[in-house]
CSV table of C-alpha atoms and ligand atoms in Angstrom, one decimal:
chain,number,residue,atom,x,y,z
A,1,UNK,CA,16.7,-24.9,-24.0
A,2,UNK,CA,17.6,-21.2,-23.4
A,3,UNK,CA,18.7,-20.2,-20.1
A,4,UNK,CA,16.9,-18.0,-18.1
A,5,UNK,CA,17.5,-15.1,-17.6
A,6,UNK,CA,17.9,-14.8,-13.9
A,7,UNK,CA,18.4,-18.2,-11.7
A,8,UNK,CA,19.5,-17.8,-8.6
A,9,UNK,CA,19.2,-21.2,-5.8
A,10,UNK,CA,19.5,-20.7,-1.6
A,11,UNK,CA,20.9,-17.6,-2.0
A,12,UNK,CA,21.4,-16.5,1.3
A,13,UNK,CA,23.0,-13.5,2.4
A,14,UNK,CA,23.4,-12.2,5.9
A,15,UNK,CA,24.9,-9.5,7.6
A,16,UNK,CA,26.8,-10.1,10.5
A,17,UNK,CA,24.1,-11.1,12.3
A,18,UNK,CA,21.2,-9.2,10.3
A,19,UNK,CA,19.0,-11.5,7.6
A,20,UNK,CA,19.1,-10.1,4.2
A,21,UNK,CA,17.9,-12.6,2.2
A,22,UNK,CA,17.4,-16.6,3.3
A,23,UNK,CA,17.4,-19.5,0.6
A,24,UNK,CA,16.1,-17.3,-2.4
A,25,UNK,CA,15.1,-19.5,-5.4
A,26,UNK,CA,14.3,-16.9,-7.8
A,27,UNK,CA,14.0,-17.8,-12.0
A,28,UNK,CA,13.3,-14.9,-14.1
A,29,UNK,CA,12.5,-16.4,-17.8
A,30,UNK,CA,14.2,-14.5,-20.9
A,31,UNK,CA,11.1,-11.9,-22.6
A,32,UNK,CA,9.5,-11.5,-19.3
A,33,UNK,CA,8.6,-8.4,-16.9
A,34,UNK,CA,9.1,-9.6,-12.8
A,35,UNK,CA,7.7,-7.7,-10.4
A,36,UNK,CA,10.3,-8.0,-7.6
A,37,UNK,CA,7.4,-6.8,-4.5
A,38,UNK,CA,7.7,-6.4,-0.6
A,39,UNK,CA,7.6,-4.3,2.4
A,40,UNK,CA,10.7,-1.9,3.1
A,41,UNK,CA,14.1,-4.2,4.6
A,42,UNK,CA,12.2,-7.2,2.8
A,43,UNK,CA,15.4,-7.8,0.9
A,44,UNK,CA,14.6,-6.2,-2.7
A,45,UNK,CA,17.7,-4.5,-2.8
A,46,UNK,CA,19.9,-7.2,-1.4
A,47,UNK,CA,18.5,-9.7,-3.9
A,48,UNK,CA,19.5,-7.2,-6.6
A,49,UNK,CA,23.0,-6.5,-5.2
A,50,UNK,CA,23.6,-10.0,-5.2
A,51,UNK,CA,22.2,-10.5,-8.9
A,52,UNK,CA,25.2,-7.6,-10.0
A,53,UNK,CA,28.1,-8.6,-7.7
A,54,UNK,CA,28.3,-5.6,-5.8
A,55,UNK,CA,28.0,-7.8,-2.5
A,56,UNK,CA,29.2,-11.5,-2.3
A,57,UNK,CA,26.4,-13.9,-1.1
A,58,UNK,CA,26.9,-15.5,2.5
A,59,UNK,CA,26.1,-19.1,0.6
A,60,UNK,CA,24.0,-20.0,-2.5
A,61,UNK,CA,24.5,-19.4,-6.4
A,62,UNK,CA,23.0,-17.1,-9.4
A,63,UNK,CA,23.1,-17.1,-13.0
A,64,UNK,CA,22.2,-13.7,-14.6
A,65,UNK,CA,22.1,-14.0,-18.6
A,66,UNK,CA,24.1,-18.0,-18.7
A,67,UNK,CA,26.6,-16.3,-16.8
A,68,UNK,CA,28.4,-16.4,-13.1
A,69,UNK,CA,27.9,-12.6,-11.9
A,70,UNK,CA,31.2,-13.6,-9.6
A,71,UNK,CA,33.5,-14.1,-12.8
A,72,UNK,CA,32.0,-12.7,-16.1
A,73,UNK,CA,30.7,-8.8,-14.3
A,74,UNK,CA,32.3,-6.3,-16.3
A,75,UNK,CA,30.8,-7.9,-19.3
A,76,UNK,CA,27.7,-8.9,-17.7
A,77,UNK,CA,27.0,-5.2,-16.9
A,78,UNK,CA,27.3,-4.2,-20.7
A,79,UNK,CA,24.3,-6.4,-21.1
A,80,UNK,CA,22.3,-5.0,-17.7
A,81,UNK,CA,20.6,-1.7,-17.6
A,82,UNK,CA,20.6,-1.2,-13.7
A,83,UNK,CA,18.9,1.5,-12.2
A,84,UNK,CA,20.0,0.8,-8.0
A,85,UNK,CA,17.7,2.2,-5.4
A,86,UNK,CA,20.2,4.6,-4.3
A,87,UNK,CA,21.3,6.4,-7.4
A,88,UNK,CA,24.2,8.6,-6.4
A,89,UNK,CA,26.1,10.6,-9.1
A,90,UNK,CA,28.7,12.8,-9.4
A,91,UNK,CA,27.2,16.2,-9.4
A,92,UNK,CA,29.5,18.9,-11.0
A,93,UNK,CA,28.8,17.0,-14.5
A,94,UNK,CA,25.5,17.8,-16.8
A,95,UNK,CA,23.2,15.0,-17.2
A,96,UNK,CA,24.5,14.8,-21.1
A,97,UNK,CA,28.0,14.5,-19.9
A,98,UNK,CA,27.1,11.6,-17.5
A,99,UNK,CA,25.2,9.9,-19.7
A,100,UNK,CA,27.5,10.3,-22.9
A,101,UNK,CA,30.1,9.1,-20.9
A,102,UNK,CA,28.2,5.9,-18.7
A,103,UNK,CA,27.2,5.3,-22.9
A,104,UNK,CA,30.9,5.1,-24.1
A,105,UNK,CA,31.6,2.7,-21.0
A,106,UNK,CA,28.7,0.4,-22.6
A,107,UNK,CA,30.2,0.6,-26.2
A,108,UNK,CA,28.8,4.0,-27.8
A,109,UNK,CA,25.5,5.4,-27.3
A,110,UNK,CA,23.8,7.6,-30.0
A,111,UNK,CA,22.6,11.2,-29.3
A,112,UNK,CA,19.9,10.7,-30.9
A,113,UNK,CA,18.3,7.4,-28.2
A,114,UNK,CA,19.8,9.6,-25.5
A,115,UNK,CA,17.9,12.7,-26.2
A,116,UNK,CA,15.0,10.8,-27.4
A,117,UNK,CA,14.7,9.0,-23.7
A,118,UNK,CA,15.5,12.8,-21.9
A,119,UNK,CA,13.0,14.3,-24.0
A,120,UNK,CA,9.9,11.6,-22.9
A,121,UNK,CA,10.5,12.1,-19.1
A,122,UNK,CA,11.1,16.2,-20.3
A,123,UNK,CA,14.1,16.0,-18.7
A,124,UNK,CA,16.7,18.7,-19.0
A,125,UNK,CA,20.7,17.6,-20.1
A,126,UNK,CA,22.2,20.7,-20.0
A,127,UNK,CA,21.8,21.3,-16.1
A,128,UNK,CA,24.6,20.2,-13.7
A,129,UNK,CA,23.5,17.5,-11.7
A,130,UNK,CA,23.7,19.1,-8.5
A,131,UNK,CA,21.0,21.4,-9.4
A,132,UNK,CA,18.2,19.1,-9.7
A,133,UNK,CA,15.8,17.6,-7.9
A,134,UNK,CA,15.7,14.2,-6.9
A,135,UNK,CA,12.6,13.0,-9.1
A,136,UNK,CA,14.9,14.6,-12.0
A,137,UNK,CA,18.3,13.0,-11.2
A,138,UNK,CA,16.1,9.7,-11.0
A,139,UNK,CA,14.8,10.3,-14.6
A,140,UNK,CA,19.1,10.2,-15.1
A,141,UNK,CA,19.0,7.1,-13.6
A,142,UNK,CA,15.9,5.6,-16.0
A,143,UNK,CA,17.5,6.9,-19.4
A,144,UNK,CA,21.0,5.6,-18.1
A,145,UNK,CA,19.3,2.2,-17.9
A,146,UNK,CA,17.2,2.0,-21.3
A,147,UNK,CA,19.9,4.0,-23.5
A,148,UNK,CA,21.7,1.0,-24.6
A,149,UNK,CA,18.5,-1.3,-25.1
A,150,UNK,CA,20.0,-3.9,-22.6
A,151,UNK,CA,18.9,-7.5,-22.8
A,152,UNK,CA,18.4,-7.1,-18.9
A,153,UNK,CA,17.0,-4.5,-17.2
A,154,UNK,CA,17.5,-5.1,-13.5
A,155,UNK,CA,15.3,-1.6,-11.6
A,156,UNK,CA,15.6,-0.8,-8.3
A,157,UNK,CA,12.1,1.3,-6.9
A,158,UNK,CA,12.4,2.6,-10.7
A,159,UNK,CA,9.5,5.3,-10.2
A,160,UNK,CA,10.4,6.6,-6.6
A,161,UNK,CA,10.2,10.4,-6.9
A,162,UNK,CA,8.5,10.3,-10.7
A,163,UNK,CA,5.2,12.3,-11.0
A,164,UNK,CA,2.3,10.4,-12.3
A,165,UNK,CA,2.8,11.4,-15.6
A,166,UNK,CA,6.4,10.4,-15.9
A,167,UNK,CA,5.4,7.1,-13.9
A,168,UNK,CA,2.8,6.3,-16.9
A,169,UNK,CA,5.3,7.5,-19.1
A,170,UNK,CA,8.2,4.8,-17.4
A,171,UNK,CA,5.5,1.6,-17.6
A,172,UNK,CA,5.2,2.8,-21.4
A,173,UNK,CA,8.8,2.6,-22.0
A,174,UNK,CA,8.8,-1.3,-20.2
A,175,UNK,CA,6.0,-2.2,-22.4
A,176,UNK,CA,8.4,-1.4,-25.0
A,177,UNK,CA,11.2,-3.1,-23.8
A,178,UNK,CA,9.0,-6.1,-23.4
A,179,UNK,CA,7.6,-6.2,-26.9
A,180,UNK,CA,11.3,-5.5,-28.1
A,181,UNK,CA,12.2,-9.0,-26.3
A,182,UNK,CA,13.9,-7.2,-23.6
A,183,UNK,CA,13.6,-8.5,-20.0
A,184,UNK,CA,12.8,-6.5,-17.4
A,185,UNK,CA,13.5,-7.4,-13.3
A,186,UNK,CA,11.7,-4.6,-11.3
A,187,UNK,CA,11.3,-4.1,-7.3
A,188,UNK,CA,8.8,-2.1,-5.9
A,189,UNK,CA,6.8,-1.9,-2.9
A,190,UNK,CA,3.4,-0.7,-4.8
A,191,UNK,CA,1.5,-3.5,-6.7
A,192,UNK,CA,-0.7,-0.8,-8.9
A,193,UNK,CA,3.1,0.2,-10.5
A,194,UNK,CA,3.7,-3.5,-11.3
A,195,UNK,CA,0.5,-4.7,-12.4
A,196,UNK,CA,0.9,-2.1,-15.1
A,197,UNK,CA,3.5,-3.8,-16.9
A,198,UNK,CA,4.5,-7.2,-14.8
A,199,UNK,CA,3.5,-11.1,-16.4
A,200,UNK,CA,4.6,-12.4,-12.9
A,201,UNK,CA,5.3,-10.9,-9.9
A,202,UNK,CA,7.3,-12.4,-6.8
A,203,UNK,CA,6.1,-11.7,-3.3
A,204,UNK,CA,9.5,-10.8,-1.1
A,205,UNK,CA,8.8,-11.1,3.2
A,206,UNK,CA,11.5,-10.9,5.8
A,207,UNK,CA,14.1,-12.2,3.7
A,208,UNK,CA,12.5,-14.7,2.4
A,209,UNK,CA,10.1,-15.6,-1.4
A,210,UNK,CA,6.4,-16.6,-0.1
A,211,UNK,CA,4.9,-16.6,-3.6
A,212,UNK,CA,5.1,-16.3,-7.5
A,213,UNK,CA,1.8,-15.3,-9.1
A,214,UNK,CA,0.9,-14.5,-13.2
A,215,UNK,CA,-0.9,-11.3,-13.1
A,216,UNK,CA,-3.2,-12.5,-15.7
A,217,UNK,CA,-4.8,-15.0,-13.2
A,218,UNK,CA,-4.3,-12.8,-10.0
A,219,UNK,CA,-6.4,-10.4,-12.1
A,220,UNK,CA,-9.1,-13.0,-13.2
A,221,UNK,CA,-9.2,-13.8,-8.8
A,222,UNK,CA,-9.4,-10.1,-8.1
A,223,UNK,CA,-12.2,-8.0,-7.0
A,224,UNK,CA,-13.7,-5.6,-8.8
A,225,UNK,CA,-16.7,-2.8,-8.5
A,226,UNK,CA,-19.1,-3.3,-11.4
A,227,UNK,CA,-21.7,-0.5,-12.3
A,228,UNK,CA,-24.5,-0.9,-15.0
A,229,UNK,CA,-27.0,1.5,-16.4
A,230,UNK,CA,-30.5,-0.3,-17.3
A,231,UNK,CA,-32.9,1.1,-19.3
A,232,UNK,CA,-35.6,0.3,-16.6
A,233,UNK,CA,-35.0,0.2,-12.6
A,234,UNK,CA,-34.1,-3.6,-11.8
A,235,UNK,CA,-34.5,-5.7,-8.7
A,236,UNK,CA,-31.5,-6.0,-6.3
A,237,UNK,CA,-32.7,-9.7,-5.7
A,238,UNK,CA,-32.8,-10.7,-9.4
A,239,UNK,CA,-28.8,-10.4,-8.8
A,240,UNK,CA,-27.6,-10.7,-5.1
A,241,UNK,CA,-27.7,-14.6,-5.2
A,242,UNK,CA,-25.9,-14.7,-8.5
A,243,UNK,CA,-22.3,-16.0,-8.3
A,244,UNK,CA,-19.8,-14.1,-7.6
A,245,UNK,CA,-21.6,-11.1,-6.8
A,246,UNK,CA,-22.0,-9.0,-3.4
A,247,UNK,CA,-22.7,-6.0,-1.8
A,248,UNK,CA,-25.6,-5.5,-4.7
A,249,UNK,CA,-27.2,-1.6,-4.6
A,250,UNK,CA,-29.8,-0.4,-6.9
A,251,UNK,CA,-30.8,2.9,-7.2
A,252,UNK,CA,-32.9,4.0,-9.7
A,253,UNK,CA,-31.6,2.8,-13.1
A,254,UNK,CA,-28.3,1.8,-11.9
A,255,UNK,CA,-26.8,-1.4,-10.3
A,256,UNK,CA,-23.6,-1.5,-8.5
A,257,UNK,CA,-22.1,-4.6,-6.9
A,258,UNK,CA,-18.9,-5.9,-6.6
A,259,UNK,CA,-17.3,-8.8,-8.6
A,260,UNK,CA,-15.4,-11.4,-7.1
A,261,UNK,CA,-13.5,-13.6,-9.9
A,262,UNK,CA,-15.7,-14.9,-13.2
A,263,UNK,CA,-18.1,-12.4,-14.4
A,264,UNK,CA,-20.2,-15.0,-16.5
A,265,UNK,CA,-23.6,-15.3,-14.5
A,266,UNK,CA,-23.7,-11.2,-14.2
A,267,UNK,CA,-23.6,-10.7,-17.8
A,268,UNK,CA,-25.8,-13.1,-18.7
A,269,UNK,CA,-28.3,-11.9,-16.1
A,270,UNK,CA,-27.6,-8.1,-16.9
A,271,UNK,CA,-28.4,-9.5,-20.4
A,272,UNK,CA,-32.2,-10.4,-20.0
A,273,UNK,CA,-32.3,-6.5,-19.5
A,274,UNK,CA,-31.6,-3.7,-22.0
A,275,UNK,CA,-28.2,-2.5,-20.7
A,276,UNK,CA,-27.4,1.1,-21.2
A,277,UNK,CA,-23.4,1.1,-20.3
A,278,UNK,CA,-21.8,-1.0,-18.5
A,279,UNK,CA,-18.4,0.2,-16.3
A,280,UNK,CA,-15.9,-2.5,-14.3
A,281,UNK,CA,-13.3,-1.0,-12.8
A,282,UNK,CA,-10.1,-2.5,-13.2
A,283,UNK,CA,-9.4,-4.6,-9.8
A,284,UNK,CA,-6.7,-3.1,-7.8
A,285,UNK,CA,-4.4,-6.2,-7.0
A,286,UNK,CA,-2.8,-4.5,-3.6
A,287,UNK,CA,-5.9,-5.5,-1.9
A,288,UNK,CA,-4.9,-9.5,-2.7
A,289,UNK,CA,-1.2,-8.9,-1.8
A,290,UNK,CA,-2.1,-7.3,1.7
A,291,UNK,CA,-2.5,-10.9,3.1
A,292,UNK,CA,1.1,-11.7,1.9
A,293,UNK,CA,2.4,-8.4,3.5
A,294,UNK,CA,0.6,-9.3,7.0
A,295,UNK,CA,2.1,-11.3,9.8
A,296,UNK,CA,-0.8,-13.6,10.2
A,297,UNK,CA,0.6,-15.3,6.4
A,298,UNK,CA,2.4,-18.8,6.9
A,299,UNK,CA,5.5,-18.1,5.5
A,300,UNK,CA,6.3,-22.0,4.6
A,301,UNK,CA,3.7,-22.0,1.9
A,302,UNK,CA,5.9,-20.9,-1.0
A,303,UNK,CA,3.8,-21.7,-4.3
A,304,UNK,CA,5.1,-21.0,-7.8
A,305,UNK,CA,3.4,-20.5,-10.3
A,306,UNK,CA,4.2,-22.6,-13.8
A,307,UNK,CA,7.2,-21.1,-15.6
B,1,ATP,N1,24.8,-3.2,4.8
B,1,ATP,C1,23.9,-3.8,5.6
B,1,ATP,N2,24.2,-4.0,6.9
B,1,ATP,C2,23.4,-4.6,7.8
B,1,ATP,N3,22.1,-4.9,7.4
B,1,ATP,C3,21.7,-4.7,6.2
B,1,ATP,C4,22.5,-4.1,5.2
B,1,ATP,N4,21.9,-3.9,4.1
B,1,ATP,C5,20.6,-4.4,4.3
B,1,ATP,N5,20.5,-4.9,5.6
B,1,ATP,C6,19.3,-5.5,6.2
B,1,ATP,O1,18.9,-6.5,5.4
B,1,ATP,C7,17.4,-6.5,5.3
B,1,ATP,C8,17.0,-6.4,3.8
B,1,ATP,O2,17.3,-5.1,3.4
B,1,ATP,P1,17.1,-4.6,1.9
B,1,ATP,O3,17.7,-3.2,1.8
B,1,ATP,O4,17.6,-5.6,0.9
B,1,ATP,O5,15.5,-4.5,1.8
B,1,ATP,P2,14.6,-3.8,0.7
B,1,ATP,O6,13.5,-4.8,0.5
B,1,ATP,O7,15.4,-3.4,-0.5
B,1,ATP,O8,14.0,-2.6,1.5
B,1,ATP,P3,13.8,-1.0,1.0
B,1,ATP,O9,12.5,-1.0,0.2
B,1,ATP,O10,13.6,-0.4,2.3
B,1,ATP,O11,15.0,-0.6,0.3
B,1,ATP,C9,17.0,-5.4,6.2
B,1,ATP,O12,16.6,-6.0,7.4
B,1,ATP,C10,18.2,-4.5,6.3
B,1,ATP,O13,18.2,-3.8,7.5
């Protein structure tokens, strides 16, 4: 059986006496995207730290790629793309001389992927570094991760700063480096980022994991607002009592309602109909994850999903 990709067990780190993190069991298989998600001080950063050796844990152990962080790093970090949460650079150098030379460190990059990665998030190489703005010296930090197509990517609040665009533009470039067998470990504290691209995502409170969910079946669970254009006004009451369906409106031609899990027994009641368009909104899975983020949650319950 192949490793996984990240493994870490009790990893507790604390500081003096602040909690970081507190008996994190955290497996990350190989080909998957992670959503690494919690409120700010949860311990995102920390966890990630840990996971590169750039702090020593307080007790506990992790695995990154087969290997011990603690003994194998330089290595181990040609074979990461880490983008931390703090990206600081030197900034008398152009972005192309960073990059070119962050790309030798990790055995040769070519031009070619470097400009191709500065031209998607329109990012300009020739200007010093100093000059720009902080959403462009975080597009730096993204194409400093992907340029050398790492098995690993290990992102740190990848998107703070990006613009929509270049935030749709970033999920497009993790699809990628899913379907190119790359494995991606991403924090955030916005679930509508990681839903995106995710196939599980980790729920990070106070220090400690209270949950691992599959998107696919927090999405099936999820809420959503359904609209549907008859050809002929409807009765509310033909579908208020149906399963899984609430807050039913009708006005004129048009039913709204919301969906709560299956939508089975709405479609086949919308069917004895003629239906004109139908329009489901895809469920925003931060309204699931609020619970999780509240401090009426029982921490204890820690559930994980099947790897
Ligand atoms: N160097 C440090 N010294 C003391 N306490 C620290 C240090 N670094 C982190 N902490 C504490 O550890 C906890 C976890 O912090 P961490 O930065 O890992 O959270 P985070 O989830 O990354 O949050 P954010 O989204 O705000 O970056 C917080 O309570 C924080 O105050």
């Amino acid at each position: 059986m192949t490793e996984s990709a990240i493994n870490t067990e009790n990893l507790t780190k604390t500081y003096g006496r602040n909690r970081g993190l507190t008996g994190l069991d955290l497996r990350v298989e190989r080909g998957e995207v992670y959503g690494f998600l919690g409120p700010n001080g949860a311990g995102k950063s920390t966890t990630i730290r840990l996971l590169l050796d750039l702090i020593r844990p307080t007790s506990g152990h992790v695995r990154v790629l087969g290997v011990d962080p603690r003994t194998d790093g330089v290595r181990l970090r040609r074979r990461i793309g880490y983008l931390a949460g703090d990206f600081v650079v030197d900034g008398r150098q152009t972005g192309r001389d960073l990059l070119t030379y962050l790309g030798n460190l990790r055995g040769g990059v070519p031009r070619s992927r470097i400009d191709e990665l500065a031209a998607r998030l329109d990012l300009d190489l020739s200007r010093r570094i100093k000059g720009l703005s902080k959403g462009n010296r975080q597009k730096i930090g993204v194409v400093q991760a992907f340029m050398h197509s790492p098995e690993l990517l290990i992102l740190d609040e990848p998107t703070s700063g990006l613009d929509p665009f270049l935030q749709h533009e970033f999920v497009t470039m993790v699809r990628e480096a899913r379907a190119a067998g790359q494995t991606v470990f991403m924090s955030s504290h916005v679930m509508s980022e990681v839903q995106q691209t995710a196939d599980r995502v980790g729920i990070i409170r106070e220090g400690r994991l209270i949950t691992v969910e599959r998107v696919e079946e927090l999405r099936e669970r999820a809420v959503r607002q359904v609209e549907i254009v008859f050809e002929a006004p409807v009765e509310a009451a033909e579908f208020a009592s149906l399963p899984n369906v609430g807050d039913v409106t009708v006005t004129g031609n048009t039913l709204r309602c919301r969906l709560d899990g299956r939508a089975d027994a709405l479609v086949k009641a919308a069917g004895r109909h003629t239906v004109l368009s139908l329009r489901a909104e895809e469920p925003d899975l931060e309204e699931l994850f609020f619970d999780y983020y509240s401090d009426s949650h029982d921490r204890t319950e820690v559930q994980h999903a099947a790897a």
